[in-house]
Structure formats: C-alpha cells, structure tokens
Tab-separated table of C-alpha atoms in Angstrom:
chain	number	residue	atom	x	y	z
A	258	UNK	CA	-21.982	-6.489	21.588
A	259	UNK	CA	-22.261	-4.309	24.177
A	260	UNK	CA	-21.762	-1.021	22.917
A	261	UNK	CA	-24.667	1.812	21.690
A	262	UNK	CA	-25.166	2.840	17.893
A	263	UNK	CA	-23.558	6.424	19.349
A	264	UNK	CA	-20.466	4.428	20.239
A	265	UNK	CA	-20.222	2.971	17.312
A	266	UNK	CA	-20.394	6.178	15.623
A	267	UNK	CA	-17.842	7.880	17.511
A	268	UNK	CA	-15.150	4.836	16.628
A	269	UNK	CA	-16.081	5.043	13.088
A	270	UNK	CA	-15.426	8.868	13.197
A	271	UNK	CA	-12.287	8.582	14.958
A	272	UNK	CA	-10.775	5.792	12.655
A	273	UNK	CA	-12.122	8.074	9.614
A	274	UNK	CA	-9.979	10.861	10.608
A	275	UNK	CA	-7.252	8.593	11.621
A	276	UNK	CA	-7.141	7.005	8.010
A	277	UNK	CA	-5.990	10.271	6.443
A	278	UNK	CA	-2.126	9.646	8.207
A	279	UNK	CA	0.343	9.970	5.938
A	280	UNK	CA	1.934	6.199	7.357
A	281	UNK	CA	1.475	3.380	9.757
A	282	UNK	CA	3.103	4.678	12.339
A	283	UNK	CA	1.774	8.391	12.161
A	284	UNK	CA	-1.569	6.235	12.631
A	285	UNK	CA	-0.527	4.402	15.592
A	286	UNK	CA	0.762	7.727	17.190
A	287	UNK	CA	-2.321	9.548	16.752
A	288	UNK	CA	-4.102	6.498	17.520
A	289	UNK	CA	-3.414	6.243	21.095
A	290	UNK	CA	-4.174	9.174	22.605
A	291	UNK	CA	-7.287	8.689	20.935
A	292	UNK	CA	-8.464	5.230	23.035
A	293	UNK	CA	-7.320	6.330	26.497
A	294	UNK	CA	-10.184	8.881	25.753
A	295	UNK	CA	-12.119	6.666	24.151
A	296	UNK	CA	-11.995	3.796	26.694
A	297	UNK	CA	-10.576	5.597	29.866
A	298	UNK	CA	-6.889	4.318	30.939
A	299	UNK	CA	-3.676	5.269	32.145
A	300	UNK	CA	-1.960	3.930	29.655
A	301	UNK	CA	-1.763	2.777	26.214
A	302	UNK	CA	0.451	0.637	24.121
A	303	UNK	CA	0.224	-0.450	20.327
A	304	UNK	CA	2.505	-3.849	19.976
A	305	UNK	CA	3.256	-6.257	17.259
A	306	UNK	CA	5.318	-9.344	18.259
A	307	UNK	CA	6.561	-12.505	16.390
A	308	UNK	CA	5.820	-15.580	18.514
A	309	UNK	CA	8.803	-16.803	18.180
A	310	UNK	CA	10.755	-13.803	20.368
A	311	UNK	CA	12.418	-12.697	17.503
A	312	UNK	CA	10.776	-9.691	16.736
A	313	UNK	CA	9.239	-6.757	18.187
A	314	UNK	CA	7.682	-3.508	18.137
A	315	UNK	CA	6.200	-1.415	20.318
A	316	UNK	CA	4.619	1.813	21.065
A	317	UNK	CA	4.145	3.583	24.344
A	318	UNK	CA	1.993	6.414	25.825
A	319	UNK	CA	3.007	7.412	28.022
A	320	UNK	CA	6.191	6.149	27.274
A	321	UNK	CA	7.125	5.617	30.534
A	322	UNK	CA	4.353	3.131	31.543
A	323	UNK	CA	6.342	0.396	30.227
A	324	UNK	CA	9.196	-1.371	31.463
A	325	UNK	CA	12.424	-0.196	29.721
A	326	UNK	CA	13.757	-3.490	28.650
A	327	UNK	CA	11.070	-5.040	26.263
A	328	UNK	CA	12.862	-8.681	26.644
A	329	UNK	CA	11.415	-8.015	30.042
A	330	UNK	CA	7.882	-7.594	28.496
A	331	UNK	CA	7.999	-9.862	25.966
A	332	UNK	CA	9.907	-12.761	27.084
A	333	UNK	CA	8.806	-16.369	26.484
A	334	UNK	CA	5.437	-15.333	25.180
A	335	UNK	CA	3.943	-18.412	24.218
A	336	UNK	CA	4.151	-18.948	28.025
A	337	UNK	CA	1.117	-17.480	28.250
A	338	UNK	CA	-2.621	-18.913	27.701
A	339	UNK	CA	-3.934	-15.121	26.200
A	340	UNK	CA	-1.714	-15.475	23.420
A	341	UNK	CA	-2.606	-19.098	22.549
A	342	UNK	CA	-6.325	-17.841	22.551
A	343	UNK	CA	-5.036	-14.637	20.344
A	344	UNK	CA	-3.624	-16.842	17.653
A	345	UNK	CA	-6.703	-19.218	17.274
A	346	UNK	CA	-9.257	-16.351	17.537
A	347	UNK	CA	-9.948	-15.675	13.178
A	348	UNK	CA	-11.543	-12.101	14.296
A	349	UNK	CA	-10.385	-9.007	16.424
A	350	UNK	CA	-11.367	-9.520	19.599
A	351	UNK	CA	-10.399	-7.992	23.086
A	352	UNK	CA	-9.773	-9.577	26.466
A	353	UNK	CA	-9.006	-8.749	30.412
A	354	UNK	CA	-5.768	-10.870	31.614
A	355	UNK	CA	-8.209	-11.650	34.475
A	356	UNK	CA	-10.219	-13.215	31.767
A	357	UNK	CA	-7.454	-15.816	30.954
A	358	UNK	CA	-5.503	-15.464	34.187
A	359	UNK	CA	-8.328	-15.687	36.997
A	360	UNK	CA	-6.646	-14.517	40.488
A	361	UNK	CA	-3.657	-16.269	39.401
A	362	UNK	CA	-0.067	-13.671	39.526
A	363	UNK	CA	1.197	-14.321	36.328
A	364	UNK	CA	4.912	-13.224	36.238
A	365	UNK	CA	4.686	-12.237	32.404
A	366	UNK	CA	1.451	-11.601	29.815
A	367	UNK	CA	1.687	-11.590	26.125
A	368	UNK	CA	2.748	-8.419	25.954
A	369	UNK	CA	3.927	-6.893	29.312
A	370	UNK	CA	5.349	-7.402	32.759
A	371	UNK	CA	2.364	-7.547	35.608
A	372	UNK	CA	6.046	-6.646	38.078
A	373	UNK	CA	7.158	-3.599	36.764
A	374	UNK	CA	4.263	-0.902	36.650
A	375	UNK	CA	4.741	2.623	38.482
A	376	UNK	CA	1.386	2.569	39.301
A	377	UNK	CA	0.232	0.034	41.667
A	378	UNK	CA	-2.111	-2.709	40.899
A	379	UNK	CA	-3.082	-2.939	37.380
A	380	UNK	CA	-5.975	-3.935	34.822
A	381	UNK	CA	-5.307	-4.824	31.416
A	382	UNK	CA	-7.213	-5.108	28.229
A	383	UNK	CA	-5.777	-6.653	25.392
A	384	UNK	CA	-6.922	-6.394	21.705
A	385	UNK	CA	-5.119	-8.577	18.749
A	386	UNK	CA	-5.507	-7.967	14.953
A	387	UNK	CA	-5.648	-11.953	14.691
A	388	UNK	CA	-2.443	-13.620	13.231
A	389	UNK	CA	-1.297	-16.492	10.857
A	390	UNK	CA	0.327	-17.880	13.766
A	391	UNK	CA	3.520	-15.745	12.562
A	392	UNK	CA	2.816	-12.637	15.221
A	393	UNK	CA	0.165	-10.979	17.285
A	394	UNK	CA	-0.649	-7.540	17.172
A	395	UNK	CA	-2.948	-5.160	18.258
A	396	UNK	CA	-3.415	-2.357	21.303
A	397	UNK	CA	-3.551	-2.867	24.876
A	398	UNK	CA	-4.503	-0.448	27.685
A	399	UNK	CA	-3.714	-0.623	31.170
A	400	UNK	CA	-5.864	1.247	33.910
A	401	UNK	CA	-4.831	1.219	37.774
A	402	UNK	CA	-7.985	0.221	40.545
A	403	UNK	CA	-11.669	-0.162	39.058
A	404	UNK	CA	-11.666	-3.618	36.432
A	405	UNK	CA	-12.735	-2.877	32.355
A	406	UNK	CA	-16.452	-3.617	32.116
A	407	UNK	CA	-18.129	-5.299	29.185
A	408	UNK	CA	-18.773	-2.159	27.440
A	409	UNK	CA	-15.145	-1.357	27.863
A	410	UNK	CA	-14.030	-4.668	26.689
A	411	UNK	CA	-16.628	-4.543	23.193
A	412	UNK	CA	-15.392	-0.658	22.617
A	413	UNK	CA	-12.270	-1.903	22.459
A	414	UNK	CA	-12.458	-4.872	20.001
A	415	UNK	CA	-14.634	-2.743	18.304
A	416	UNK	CA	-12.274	-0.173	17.942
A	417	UNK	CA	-9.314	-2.297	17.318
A	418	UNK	CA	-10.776	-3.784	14.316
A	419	UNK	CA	-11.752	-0.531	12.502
A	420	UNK	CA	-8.130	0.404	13.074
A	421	UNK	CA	-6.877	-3.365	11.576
A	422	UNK	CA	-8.490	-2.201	8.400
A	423	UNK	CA	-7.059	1.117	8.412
A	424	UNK	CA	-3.626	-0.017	9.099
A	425	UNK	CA	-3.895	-2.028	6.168
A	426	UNK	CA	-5.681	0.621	3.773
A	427	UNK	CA	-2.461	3.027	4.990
A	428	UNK	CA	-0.308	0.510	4.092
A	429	UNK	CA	-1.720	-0.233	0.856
A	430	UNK	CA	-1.237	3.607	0.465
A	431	UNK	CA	2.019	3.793	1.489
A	432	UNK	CA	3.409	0.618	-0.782
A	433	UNK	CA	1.765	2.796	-3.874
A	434	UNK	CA	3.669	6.126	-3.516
A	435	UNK	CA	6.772	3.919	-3.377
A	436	UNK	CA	5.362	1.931	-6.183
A	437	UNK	CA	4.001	5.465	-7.791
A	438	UNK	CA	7.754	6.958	-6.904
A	439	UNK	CA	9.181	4.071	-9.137
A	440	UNK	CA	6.980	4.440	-11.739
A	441	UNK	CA	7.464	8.252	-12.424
A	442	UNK	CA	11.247	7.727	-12.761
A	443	UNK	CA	10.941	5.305	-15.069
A	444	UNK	CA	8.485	7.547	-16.789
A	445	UNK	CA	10.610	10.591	-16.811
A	446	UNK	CA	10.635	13.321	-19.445
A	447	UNK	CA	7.930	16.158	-19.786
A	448	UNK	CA	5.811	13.941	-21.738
A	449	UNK	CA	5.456	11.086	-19.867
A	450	UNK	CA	2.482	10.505	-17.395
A	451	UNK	CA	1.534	7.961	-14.824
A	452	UNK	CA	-2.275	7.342	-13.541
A	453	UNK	CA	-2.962	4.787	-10.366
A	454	UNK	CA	-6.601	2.961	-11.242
A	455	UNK	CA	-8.932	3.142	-8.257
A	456	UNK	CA	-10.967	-0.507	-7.035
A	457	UNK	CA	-13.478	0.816	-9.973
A	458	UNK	CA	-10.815	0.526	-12.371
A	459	UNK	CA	-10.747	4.486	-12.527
A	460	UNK	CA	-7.934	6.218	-13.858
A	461	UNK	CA	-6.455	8.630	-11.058
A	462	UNK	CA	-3.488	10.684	-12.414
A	463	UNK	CA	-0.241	10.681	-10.264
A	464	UNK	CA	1.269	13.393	-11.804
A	465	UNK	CA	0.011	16.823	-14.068
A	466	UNK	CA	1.280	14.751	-17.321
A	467	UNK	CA	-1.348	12.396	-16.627
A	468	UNK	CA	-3.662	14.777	-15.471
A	469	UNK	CA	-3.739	16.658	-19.132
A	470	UNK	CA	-3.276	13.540	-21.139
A	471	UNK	CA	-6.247	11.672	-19.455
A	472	UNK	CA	-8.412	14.419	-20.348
A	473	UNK	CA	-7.149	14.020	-23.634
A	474	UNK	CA	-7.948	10.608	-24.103
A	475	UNK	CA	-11.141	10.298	-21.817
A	476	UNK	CA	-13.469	7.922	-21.081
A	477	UNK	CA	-11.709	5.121	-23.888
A	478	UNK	CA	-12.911	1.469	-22.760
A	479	UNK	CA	-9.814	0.119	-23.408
A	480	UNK	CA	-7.992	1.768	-20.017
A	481	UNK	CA	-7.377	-0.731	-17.594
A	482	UNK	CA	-7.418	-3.532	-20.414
A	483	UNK	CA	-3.745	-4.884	-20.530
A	484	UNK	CA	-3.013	-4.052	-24.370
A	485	UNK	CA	-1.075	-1.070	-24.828
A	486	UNK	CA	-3.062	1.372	-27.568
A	487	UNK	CA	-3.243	4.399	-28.656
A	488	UNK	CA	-5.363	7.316	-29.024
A	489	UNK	CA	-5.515	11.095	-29.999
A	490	UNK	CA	-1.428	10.998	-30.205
A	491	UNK	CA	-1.327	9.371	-26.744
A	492	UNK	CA	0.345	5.959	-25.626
A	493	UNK	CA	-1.083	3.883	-23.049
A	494	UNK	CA	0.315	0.952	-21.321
A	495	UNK	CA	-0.612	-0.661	-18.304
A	496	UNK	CA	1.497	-2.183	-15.466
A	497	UNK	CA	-0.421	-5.175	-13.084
A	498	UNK	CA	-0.271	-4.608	-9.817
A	499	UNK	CA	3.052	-5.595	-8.148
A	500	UNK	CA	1.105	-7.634	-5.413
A	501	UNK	CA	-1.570	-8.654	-3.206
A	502	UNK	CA	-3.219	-5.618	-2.097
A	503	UNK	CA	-1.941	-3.075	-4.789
A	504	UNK	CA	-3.338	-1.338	-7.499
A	505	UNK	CA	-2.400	-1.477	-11.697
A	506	UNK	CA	-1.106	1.667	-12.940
A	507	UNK	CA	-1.258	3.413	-16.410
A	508	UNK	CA	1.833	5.016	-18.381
A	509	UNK	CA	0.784	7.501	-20.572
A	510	UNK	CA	2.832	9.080	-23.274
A	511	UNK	CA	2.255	12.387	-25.264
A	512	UNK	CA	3.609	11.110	-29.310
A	513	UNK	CA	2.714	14.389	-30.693
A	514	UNK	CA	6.137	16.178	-30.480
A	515	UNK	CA	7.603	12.939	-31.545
A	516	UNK	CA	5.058	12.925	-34.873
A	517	UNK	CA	5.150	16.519	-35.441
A	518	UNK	CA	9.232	15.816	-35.717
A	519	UNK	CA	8.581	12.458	-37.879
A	520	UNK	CA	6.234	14.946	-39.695
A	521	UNK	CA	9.135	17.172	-40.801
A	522	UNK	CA	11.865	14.449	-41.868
A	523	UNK	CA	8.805	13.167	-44.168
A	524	UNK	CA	8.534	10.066	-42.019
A	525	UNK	CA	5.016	8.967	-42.185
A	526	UNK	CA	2.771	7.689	-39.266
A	527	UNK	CA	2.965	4.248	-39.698
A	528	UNK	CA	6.910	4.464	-40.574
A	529	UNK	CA	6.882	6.125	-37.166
A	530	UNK	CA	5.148	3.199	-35.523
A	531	UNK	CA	7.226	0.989	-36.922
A	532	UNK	CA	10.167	2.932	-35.655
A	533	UNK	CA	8.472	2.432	-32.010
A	534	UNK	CA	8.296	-1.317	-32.623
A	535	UNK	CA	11.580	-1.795	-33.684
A	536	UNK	CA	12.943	0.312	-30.323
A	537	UNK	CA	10.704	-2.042	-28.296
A	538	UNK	CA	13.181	-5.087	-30.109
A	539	UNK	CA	10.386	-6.278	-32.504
A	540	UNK	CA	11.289	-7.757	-35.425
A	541	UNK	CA	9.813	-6.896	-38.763
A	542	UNK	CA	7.838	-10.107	-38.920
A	543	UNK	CA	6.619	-9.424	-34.993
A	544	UNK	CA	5.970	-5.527	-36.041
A	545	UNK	CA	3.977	-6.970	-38.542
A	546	UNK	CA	1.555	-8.980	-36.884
A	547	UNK	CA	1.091	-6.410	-34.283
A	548	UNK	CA	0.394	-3.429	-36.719
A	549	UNK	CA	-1.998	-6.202	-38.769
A	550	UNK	CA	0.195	-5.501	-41.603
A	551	UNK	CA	2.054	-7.835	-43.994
A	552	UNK	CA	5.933	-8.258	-43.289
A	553	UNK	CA	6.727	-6.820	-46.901
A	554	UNK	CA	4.928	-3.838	-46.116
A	555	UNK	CA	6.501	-3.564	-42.573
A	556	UNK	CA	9.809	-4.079	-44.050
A	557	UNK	CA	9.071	-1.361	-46.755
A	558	UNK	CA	8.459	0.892	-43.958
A	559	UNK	CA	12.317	0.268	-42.624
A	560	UNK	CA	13.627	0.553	-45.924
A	561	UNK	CA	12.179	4.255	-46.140
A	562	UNK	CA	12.967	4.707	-42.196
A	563	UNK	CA	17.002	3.938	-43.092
A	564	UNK	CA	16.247	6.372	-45.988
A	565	UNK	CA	15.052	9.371	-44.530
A	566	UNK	CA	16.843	9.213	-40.995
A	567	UNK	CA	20.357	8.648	-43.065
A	568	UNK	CA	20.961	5.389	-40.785
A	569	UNK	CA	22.775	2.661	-42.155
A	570	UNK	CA	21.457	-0.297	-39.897
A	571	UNK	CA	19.236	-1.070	-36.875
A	572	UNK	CA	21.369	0.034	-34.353
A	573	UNK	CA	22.019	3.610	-36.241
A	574	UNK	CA	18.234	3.896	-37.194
A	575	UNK	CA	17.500	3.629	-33.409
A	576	UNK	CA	20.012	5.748	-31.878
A	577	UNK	CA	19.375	8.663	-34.950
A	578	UNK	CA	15.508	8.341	-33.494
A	579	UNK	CA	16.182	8.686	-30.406
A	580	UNK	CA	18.670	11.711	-30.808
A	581	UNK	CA	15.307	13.028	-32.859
A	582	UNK	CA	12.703	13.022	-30.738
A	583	UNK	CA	10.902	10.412	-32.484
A	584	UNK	CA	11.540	7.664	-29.830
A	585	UNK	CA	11.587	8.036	-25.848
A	586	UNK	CA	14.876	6.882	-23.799
C-alpha cells in the first residue's frame, strides 16, 4: 500500500471523530468534505445502489456536480465491467474508471454519467464497501485535468474501509436507541430501569433507574446470564439481542416499595414472590419448582395471599396486587 504511517494516522483520526455522528447519514455528510481534503477533488459523492436498478441513494458535494436525474447516472449498471469487479472484490478496494475503462468513452460508469459534468474532462476514483451481490456502495471522487496517482488511489481504499466499519458501528448504534427507546416504554414507571451490556458483557445503564439500581446490585456474576434473579430488593431480567449485530439488554426493577407495601398487609416475602409468579401466569405447581419449594407449600402461600388481600380468586388476587403496589403493570 502506498500510503505513509502519517497517512494512515490522519484517516484513522478523521474516521475517529467521524464515528461520534449521531446517524448514518450525519456521517456521510460530514464525511465528504472530509476526503476532497483528504484526497484533493472537485467533487465528492457517497452512493449505495442495488444492482438490479431498483434502488438508490446518493449523496452529493457539491450537489451540483452530479447530473440531476440519477436514472441518468445509474442506468443499466451492470453494463459496466467496474461494477462486475466491485461485486467479486471480498475487501474495500478503490479504482480509476481508466483502470477498467482504458481510453475507451464509456457512455455510463457504475455510478455516474462520463456526459454530463460542468467541468470538462474528468477523473474518477471509485471506492466500494464490497457487496453480497445485492448492492454496491461506497464513495467516489471526481477531479477535472491531472489523473489520481497510486497514493491517491490506496488513501482512498484506505479511507473507505475505516468508514465501512464506522457506518456499521453507527448503525449498530442507531438500531439500539430504537431498540433502547422500546425497551424503556415497556419498562415504564419510576422504578423500572434498563442497562445495554457492552461487547465485555458490561452493564451500561440507559436510563438514571438503572444507573442507581446497578450500583445497588454491583458487580453480581449472574448479570448477563439469561435467568432472571434477584438481589438486594432488585429484579433482573435479561432480553437477547434482537439480531445480528445488537447488544442484550438488562431490565431492572426496584421491589422495595412493592415489599415495604406487602410488609404492611402482613404479606410475607415469599407470599409476595409467589404473588409475582402467579402475575407472570405460573401455576402453583410451576411457582413451585421455580421457588424450589413443594406445591403444598406454594399453594399455602395463595391460600394466605386470598386471605390477606380480601380476593376471592386468581383474577381478583391479581388485579387487588396490582391496585397495591405489590405487582408492576
């Protein structure tokens, strides 16, 4: 590669900063002022195309370099030998159209029209993100008179795959506020925490809640493990990630209003997590085995439940619970 340890440095820098973007396409923005410096052009375009012409995006600075009509730009791509090379290349890599395209005119490139440019002859370097044959993607710059040299050409493909992986790390961030988002409305209710755990299975709170109830419960072995358990008056559950890519989370729920309350109507801890199993639609004999108690004894503990909370069945035990305080929504 054709590039200095200093160059190499300055991308890393640059993609470091560019990382902290709030989404994709704040990155992508930001991104492209950034390689016309980097590189030297006149003009710079982030693009992401399905090879099969039905979809496109793309992303212009300045925006006028660009024909108007991408249908212009983008039509029949597969016409084209860059983008055959694009989908068979496994790494980022960049190329010159003269590359692929020798002295011949080409009437369209992979991803713009060598026609319509209001500034004279043109140069173009092209960088893909790879593809699973599905769409290409990547940056391309465009420069008017002197060629791209080598160092140009390795800058670039340097640079484009430090921005791949920042894309996706963005992304990844991105699909866990939404995830995150989800989570604290199902959480809801001022004692009621949610925690995202970091690729060291770290607890990171996503709300205060969390924040005080993890340092209530500290460094416990069992977060992360997918059992639900509790400690110091504290639930914890955890949800899987929802995909590829994403992160488990923890639910964390403060019980000590709910026990203080069970305290007064004489209901006794374990009649109060029996109460909990019941709301979750256990059945005595399921209650049982997760409490590591016998079924008689479980059902005991109803029996006293239905006493103290006045509640004539299931249905009336729950609802008188959850009009309490001893059980969450």
């Amino acid at each position: 590669m054709d590039i200095s340890g200093a160059d190499a440095r300055r991308v890393l820098a640059l993609v470091e900063d560019l990382e902290e973007s709030d989404s994709v396409e704040e990155l992508q923005e930001r991104a492209l002022p950034e390689l016309l410096a980097l590189i030297g052009a006149d003009a710079a375009q982030c693009y992401r195309l399905s090879v099969d012409g039905a979809g496109l995006a793309a992303r212009s600075l300045p925006p006028e370099s660009f024909h108007e009509d991408p249908m212009v730009i983008y039509d029949h791509p597969i016409d084209h030998p860059l983008t055959e090379i694009m989908l068979e290349t496994p790494t980022p890599e960049a190329w010159r159209v003269s590359d692929v395209a020798g002295d011949l005119q080409w009437q369209r490139t992979h991803c713009y029209n060598l026609d319509f440019r209001p500034f004279g002859l043109h140069r173009h370097l092209v960088a893909s993100a790879g593809s699973d044959r599905v769409e290409v993607a990547g940056y391309a710059l465009v420069r008017s008179g002197e060629d791209f040299t080598e160092r140009d050409r390795d800058l670039f493909g340097f640079a484009q795959l430090q921005l791949h992986v920042a894309q996706r790390t963005v992304r990844e961030r991105e699909q866990l506020r939404a995830l995150a988002a989800v989570a604290l409305r199902l959480a809801g209710g001022q004692e009621r925490g949610v925690a995202a755990l970091d690729e060291h299975g770290r607890p990171q709170a996503l709300n205060a809640v969390a924040a005080g109830l993890l340092a209530v419960v500290g460094a416990d072995p069992r977060l992360g493990r997918p059992e639900p358990f509790t400690a110091r008056d504290i639930e914890v559950r955890y949800v899987p990630p929802a995909g590829p890519g994403l992160t488990g989370l923890l639910l964390l729920r403060d019980l000590a209003r709910g026990r203080a309350i069970a305290r007064r109507f004489g209901v006794t801890d374990q009649e109060h997590r029996t109460l909990l199993h019941l709301d979750e639609g256990r059945t005595a004999t399921e209650t049982a085995r997760r409490m590591g108690l016998s079924p008689v004894t479980v059902r005991g503990y109803i029996a006293a439940l239905h006493r103290k909370l006045e509640a004539g069945h299931t249905a009336a035990l729950l609802r008188r619970g959850r009009d309490l305080g001893l059980i969450g929504d």
